[in-house]
């Protein structure tokens, strides 16, 4: 079974703090993704990575950065947290595959509240 | 730019009734489409993909290129089908062909 784990289920931070969200997958997947999930807005891609040290911006990268130093770990960084970054954050991973995107496997999510 | 539209935020049906969750897409290339589902307090997971042409948990979805649609259907809804459903489209442009564009989701409630 593919397992994607996220470091925290719930997190409360103050405005201006630097926040790290960690994601680890144990299936040797090349691709990893960070989404935020908001009611009425669905899933929106923040950043993704298709290899170690490689990253690409998604649809809403502003205010976020990422780090992928090892294949199994993908970190999302909020440099200076703001209240509009209060959200559910989902990490996902997938194999690269010959045909492009394979099934994405999701973590349980981190509910971040910025006060 | 690609776009996925799920016109219904909420859909409520009675147990045993047919259910159809609508999904329309906008994409200039050859699309690859998926349905993902999130049951209460569970992870988001793949339900089905159009290239597999399979039925999962009684659900089917047919890609209609003429109408640019990929509606999810089930002839007889069950209470355990209550969940949030997301339609997703795969991009096939360069290094971005691994990412998915998701719709905003439809919350399905099946009433007893």
Tab-separated table of C-alpha atoms in Angstrom:
chain	number	residue	atom	x	y	z
A	1	UNK	CA	0.000	0.000	0.000
A	2	UNK	CA	1.218	3.454	-0.866
A	3	UNK	CA	1.541	5.552	2.198
A	4	UNK	CA	1.731	9.310	2.198
A	5	UNK	CA	2.162	10.880	5.604
A	6	UNK	CA	2.004	14.480	6.675
A	7	UNK	CA	3.770	15.762	9.762
A	8	UNK	CA	0.739	17.266	11.485
A	9	UNK	CA	-3.024	16.844	11.285
A	10	UNK	CA	-3.715	20.182	12.940
A	11	UNK	CA	-1.504	23.241	13.224
A	12	UNK	CA	-2.133	26.684	14.680
A	13	UNK	CA	0.310	29.473	13.893
A	14	UNK	CA	0.440	33.203	14.331
A	15	UNK	CA	0.543	35.773	11.547
A	16	UNK	CA	4.094	36.344	10.381
A	17	UNK	CA	5.469	33.015	11.583
A	18	UNK	CA	7.445	30.778	9.261
A	19	UNK	CA	5.615	27.485	8.834
A	20	UNK	CA	6.919	24.150	7.598
A	21	UNK	CA	4.613	21.398	6.401
A	22	UNK	CA	6.293	18.074	5.786
A	23	UNK	CA	5.215	15.236	3.550
A	24	UNK	CA	6.807	11.810	3.226
A	25	UNK	CA	5.946	8.984	0.832
A	26	UNK	CA	7.298	5.466	1.031
A	27	UNK	CA	6.716	4.183	-2.501
A	28	UNK	CA	9.639	5.680	-4.386
A	29	UNK	CA	7.370	8.008	-6.368
A	30	UNK	CA	9.028	10.589	-8.594
A	31	UNK	CA	6.244	13.161	-8.437
A	32	UNK	CA	5.043	14.997	-5.372
A	33	UNK	CA	2.433	17.719	-5.047
A	34	UNK	CA	1.087	20.262	-2.584
A	35	UNK	CA	-2.536	21.400	-2.798
A	36	UNK	CA	-4.772	23.502	-0.677
A	37	UNK	CA	-8.395	22.503	-0.279
A	38	UNK	CA	-10.979	25.178	0.484
A	39	UNK	CA	-14.778	24.863	0.544
A	40	UNK	CA	-16.262	26.016	-2.715
A	41	UNK	CA	-12.852	26.294	-4.364
A	42	UNK	CA	-11.888	22.637	-4.597
A	43	UNK	CA	-8.249	21.612	-4.800
A	44	UNK	CA	-5.754	24.117	-6.059
A	45	UNK	CA	-2.181	23.174	-6.861
A	46	UNK	CA	0.459	25.195	-5.040
A	47	UNK	CA	3.690	23.526	-6.190
A	48	UNK	CA	4.813	20.221	-7.525
A	49	UNK	CA	8.080	18.387	-7.997
A	50	UNK	CA	8.896	15.715	-10.565
A	51	UNK	CA	12.374	14.929	-9.274
A	52	UNK	CA	14.730	15.653	-6.417
A	53	UNK	CA	15.626	19.347	-6.286
A	54	UNK	CA	13.183	20.056	-9.125
A	55	UNK	CA	10.074	22.120	-8.570
A	56	UNK	CA	7.434	23.845	-10.600
A	57	UNK	CA	4.876	26.435	-9.636
A	58	UNK	CA	1.280	25.416	-9.621
A	59	UNK	CA	-1.718	27.683	-9.876
A	60	UNK	CA	-1.344	29.544	-6.575
A	61	UNK	CA	2.350	29.654	-5.567
A	62	UNK	CA	2.342	33.152	-4.093
A	63	UNK	CA	3.355	33.191	-0.444
A	64	UNK	CA	4.699	29.630	-0.562
A	65	UNK	CA	7.951	27.885	-1.350
A	66	UNK	CA	8.954	24.228	-1.414
A	67	UNK	CA	11.955	22.032	-0.864
A	68	UNK	CA	12.730	18.559	-2.157
A	69	UNK	CA	16.155	17.425	-1.012
A	70	UNK	CA	15.286	13.729	-0.903
A	71	UNK	CA	13.030	11.731	-3.154
A	72	UNK	CA	10.660	10.693	-0.386
A	73	UNK	CA	10.209	14.100	1.242
A	74	UNK	CA	8.528	17.258	-0.010
A	75	UNK	CA	8.235	20.284	2.236
A	76	UNK	CA	5.915	23.247	1.911
A	77	UNK	CA	7.084	26.491	3.478
A	78	UNK	CA	5.021	29.515	4.332
A	79	UNK	CA	7.651	32.214	4.675
A	80	UNK	CA	5.411	34.585	6.616
A	81	UNK	CA	2.041	33.081	7.416
A	82	UNK	CA	-1.055	35.165	6.832
A	83	UNK	CA	-4.663	34.612	7.808
A	84	UNK	CA	-5.663	33.978	4.197
A	85	UNK	CA	-3.434	30.908	4.256
A	86	UNK	CA	-5.732	29.246	6.772
A	87	UNK	CA	-6.737	26.107	4.907
A	88	UNK	CA	-6.498	22.335	4.570
A	89	UNK	CA	-3.212	21.366	2.914
A	90	UNK	CA	-2.971	18.088	1.033
A	91	UNK	CA	0.170	16.381	-0.133
A	92	UNK	CA	0.124	13.786	-2.910
A	93	UNK	CA	2.567	11.622	-4.804
A	94	UNK	CA	2.553	9.625	-8.028
A	95	UNK	CA	4.770	7.592	-10.295
A	96	UNK	CA	6.029	9.356	-13.374
A	97	UNK	CA	4.964	6.670	-15.837
A	98	UNK	CA	5.363	6.549	-19.580
A	99	UNK	CA	1.988	8.141	-20.198
A	100	UNK	CA	2.509	11.012	-17.840
A	101	UNK	CA	0.371	11.338	-14.784
A	102	UNK	CA	-0.388	8.187	-12.867
A	103	UNK	CA	-2.787	7.910	-9.977
A	104	UNK	CA	-2.093	10.449	-7.264
A	105	UNK	CA	-2.027	9.141	-3.706
A	106	UNK	CA	-2.993	11.644	-1.064
A	107	UNK	CA	-1.960	12.217	2.511
A	108	UNK	CA	-4.480	12.760	5.311
A	109	UNK	CA	-4.110	16.533	5.184
A	110	UNK	CA	-2.928	19.239	7.557
A	111	UNK	CA	-5.493	21.733	8.752
A	112	UNK	CA	-3.587	24.957	9.268
A	113	UNK	CA	-5.094	27.869	11.147
A	114	UNK	CA	-3.277	31.197	11.097
A	115	UNK	CA	-4.413	33.622	13.794
B	1	UNK	CA	-5.670	27.014	-20.344
B	2	UNK	CA	-7.455	23.954	-19.111
B	3	UNK	CA	-10.477	24.185	-16.900
B	4	UNK	CA	-12.773	21.718	-15.158
B	5	UNK	CA	-16.307	22.726	-14.246
B	6	UNK	CA	-18.564	20.912	-11.830
B	7	UNK	CA	-21.778	22.915	-11.956
B	8	UNK	CA	-23.359	21.462	-8.814
B	9	UNK	CA	-21.831	22.210	-5.423
B	10	UNK	CA	-24.424	20.052	-3.697
B	11	UNK	CA	-26.453	17.098	-4.904
B	12	UNK	CA	-28.986	15.263	-2.799
B	13	UNK	CA	-30.757	12.045	-3.832
B	14	UNK	CA	-32.646	9.243	-2.138
B	15	UNK	CA	-31.254	5.771	-1.721
B	16	UNK	CA	-31.981	3.661	-4.784
B	17	UNK	CA	-32.380	6.647	-7.098
B	18	UNK	CA	-30.073	7.214	-10.069
B	19	UNK	CA	-27.342	9.768	-9.598
B	20	UNK	CA	-25.355	11.801	-12.103
B	21	UNK	CA	-22.536	14.132	-11.136
B	22	UNK	CA	-21.715	16.497	-13.952
B	23	UNK	CA	-18.256	17.433	-15.151
B	24	UNK	CA	-17.358	19.569	-18.142
B	25	UNK	CA	-13.880	20.421	-19.256
B	26	UNK	CA	-12.061	22.870	-21.449
B	27	UNK	CA	-8.792	21.692	-22.941
B	28	UNK	CA	-7.123	22.085	-26.316
B	29	UNK	CA	-5.350	18.715	-26.385
B	30	UNK	CA	-6.408	15.116	-25.925
B	31	UNK	CA	-7.732	14.916	-22.388
B	32	UNK	CA	-7.215	12.348	-19.712
B	33	UNK	CA	-9.924	12.550	-17.080
B	34	UNK	CA	-10.402	11.192	-13.600
B	35	UNK	CA	-12.907	11.127	-10.766
B	36	UNK	CA	-11.559	11.359	-7.219
B	37	UNK	CA	-13.666	10.830	-4.104
B	38	UNK	CA	-13.305	11.848	-0.470
B	39	UNK	CA	-15.477	10.081	2.080
B	40	UNK	CA	-16.009	11.668	5.466
B	41	UNK	CA	-12.790	11.662	7.521
B	42	UNK	CA	-10.919	9.753	4.831
B	43	UNK	CA	-8.244	10.626	2.326
B	44	UNK	CA	-8.942	11.751	-1.173
B	45	UNK	CA	-8.637	8.738	-3.450
B	46	UNK	CA	-8.998	7.826	-7.086
B	47	UNK	CA	-12.415	6.465	-8.021
B	48	UNK	CA	-11.971	5.897	-11.737
B	49	UNK	CA	-10.241	7.132	-14.864
B	50	UNK	CA	-11.676	7.269	-18.348
B	51	UNK	CA	-8.931	5.264	-20.031
B	52	UNK	CA	-9.717	2.250	-17.858
B	53	UNK	CA	-13.360	2.121	-18.945
B	54	UNK	CA	-14.185	0.309	-15.737
B	55	UNK	CA	-17.019	0.398	-13.241
B	56	UNK	CA	-15.977	1.052	-9.666
B	57	UNK	CA	-18.485	0.691	-6.820
B	58	UNK	CA	-21.204	0.753	-9.461
B	59	UNK	CA	-20.056	4.091	-10.879
B	60	UNK	CA	-19.245	4.650	-14.534
B	61	UNK	CA	-18.120	7.694	-16.474
B	62	UNK	CA	-17.948	8.130	-20.227
B	63	UNK	CA	-15.814	10.696	-21.936
B	64	UNK	CA	-17.872	12.641	-24.477
B	65	UNK	CA	-15.456	14.693	-26.538
B	66	UNK	CA	-18.219	16.335	-28.539
B	67	UNK	CA	-19.851	17.731	-25.418
B	68	UNK	CA	-16.520	17.960	-23.537
B	69	UNK	CA	-18.058	16.130	-20.620
B	70	UNK	CA	-17.150	13.326	-18.250
B	71	UNK	CA	-20.238	12.812	-16.114
B	72	UNK	CA	-20.189	10.267	-13.290
B	73	UNK	CA	-23.217	8.005	-13.081
B	74	UNK	CA	-24.653	5.311	-10.876
B	75	UNK	CA	-28.044	3.710	-11.484
B	76	UNK	CA	-28.915	3.065	-7.833
B	77	UNK	CA	-27.333	5.289	-5.202
B	78	UNK	CA	-26.402	3.902	-1.793
B	79	UNK	CA	-26.003	5.783	1.488
B	80	UNK	CA	-22.308	4.918	1.540
B	81	UNK	CA	-21.872	6.868	-1.698
B	82	UNK	CA	-22.279	10.097	0.263
B	83	UNK	CA	-18.992	11.937	-0.230
B	84	UNK	CA	-17.256	14.809	-1.971
B	85	UNK	CA	-16.508	14.050	-5.612
B	86	UNK	CA	-13.892	15.834	-7.701
B	87	UNK	CA	-13.448	15.664	-11.444
B	88	UNK	CA	-9.857	16.144	-12.635
B	89	UNK	CA	-8.081	16.623	-15.945
B	90	UNK	CA	-4.475	15.832	-16.789
B	91	UNK	CA	-2.304	18.281	-18.626
B	92	UNK	CA	0.003	16.819	-21.272
B	93	UNK	CA	2.227	19.810	-21.904
B	94	UNK	CA	5.925	19.312	-21.340
B	95	UNK	CA	7.081	18.993	-17.777
B	96	UNK	CA	3.605	19.733	-16.528
B	97	UNK	CA	2.093	16.527	-17.828
B	98	UNK	CA	2.079	15.073	-14.356
B	99	UNK	CA	-0.239	17.557	-12.783
B	100	UNK	CA	-4.008	17.488	-12.495
B	101	UNK	CA	-6.499	20.316	-12.685
B	102	UNK	CA	-9.394	19.689	-10.316
B	103	UNK	CA	-12.932	20.950	-10.398
B	104	UNK	CA	-14.439	22.572	-7.330
B	105	UNK	CA	-16.179	19.415	-6.249
B	106	UNK	CA	-19.726	18.181	-5.734
B	107	UNK	CA	-20.924	17.076	-2.322
B	108	UNK	CA	-23.240	14.127	-2.795
B	109	UNK	CA	-25.688	13.224	-0.059
B	110	UNK	CA	-27.699	10.029	-0.353
B	111	UNK	CA	-30.683	10.103	1.959
B	112	UNK	CA	-32.241	6.939	3.426
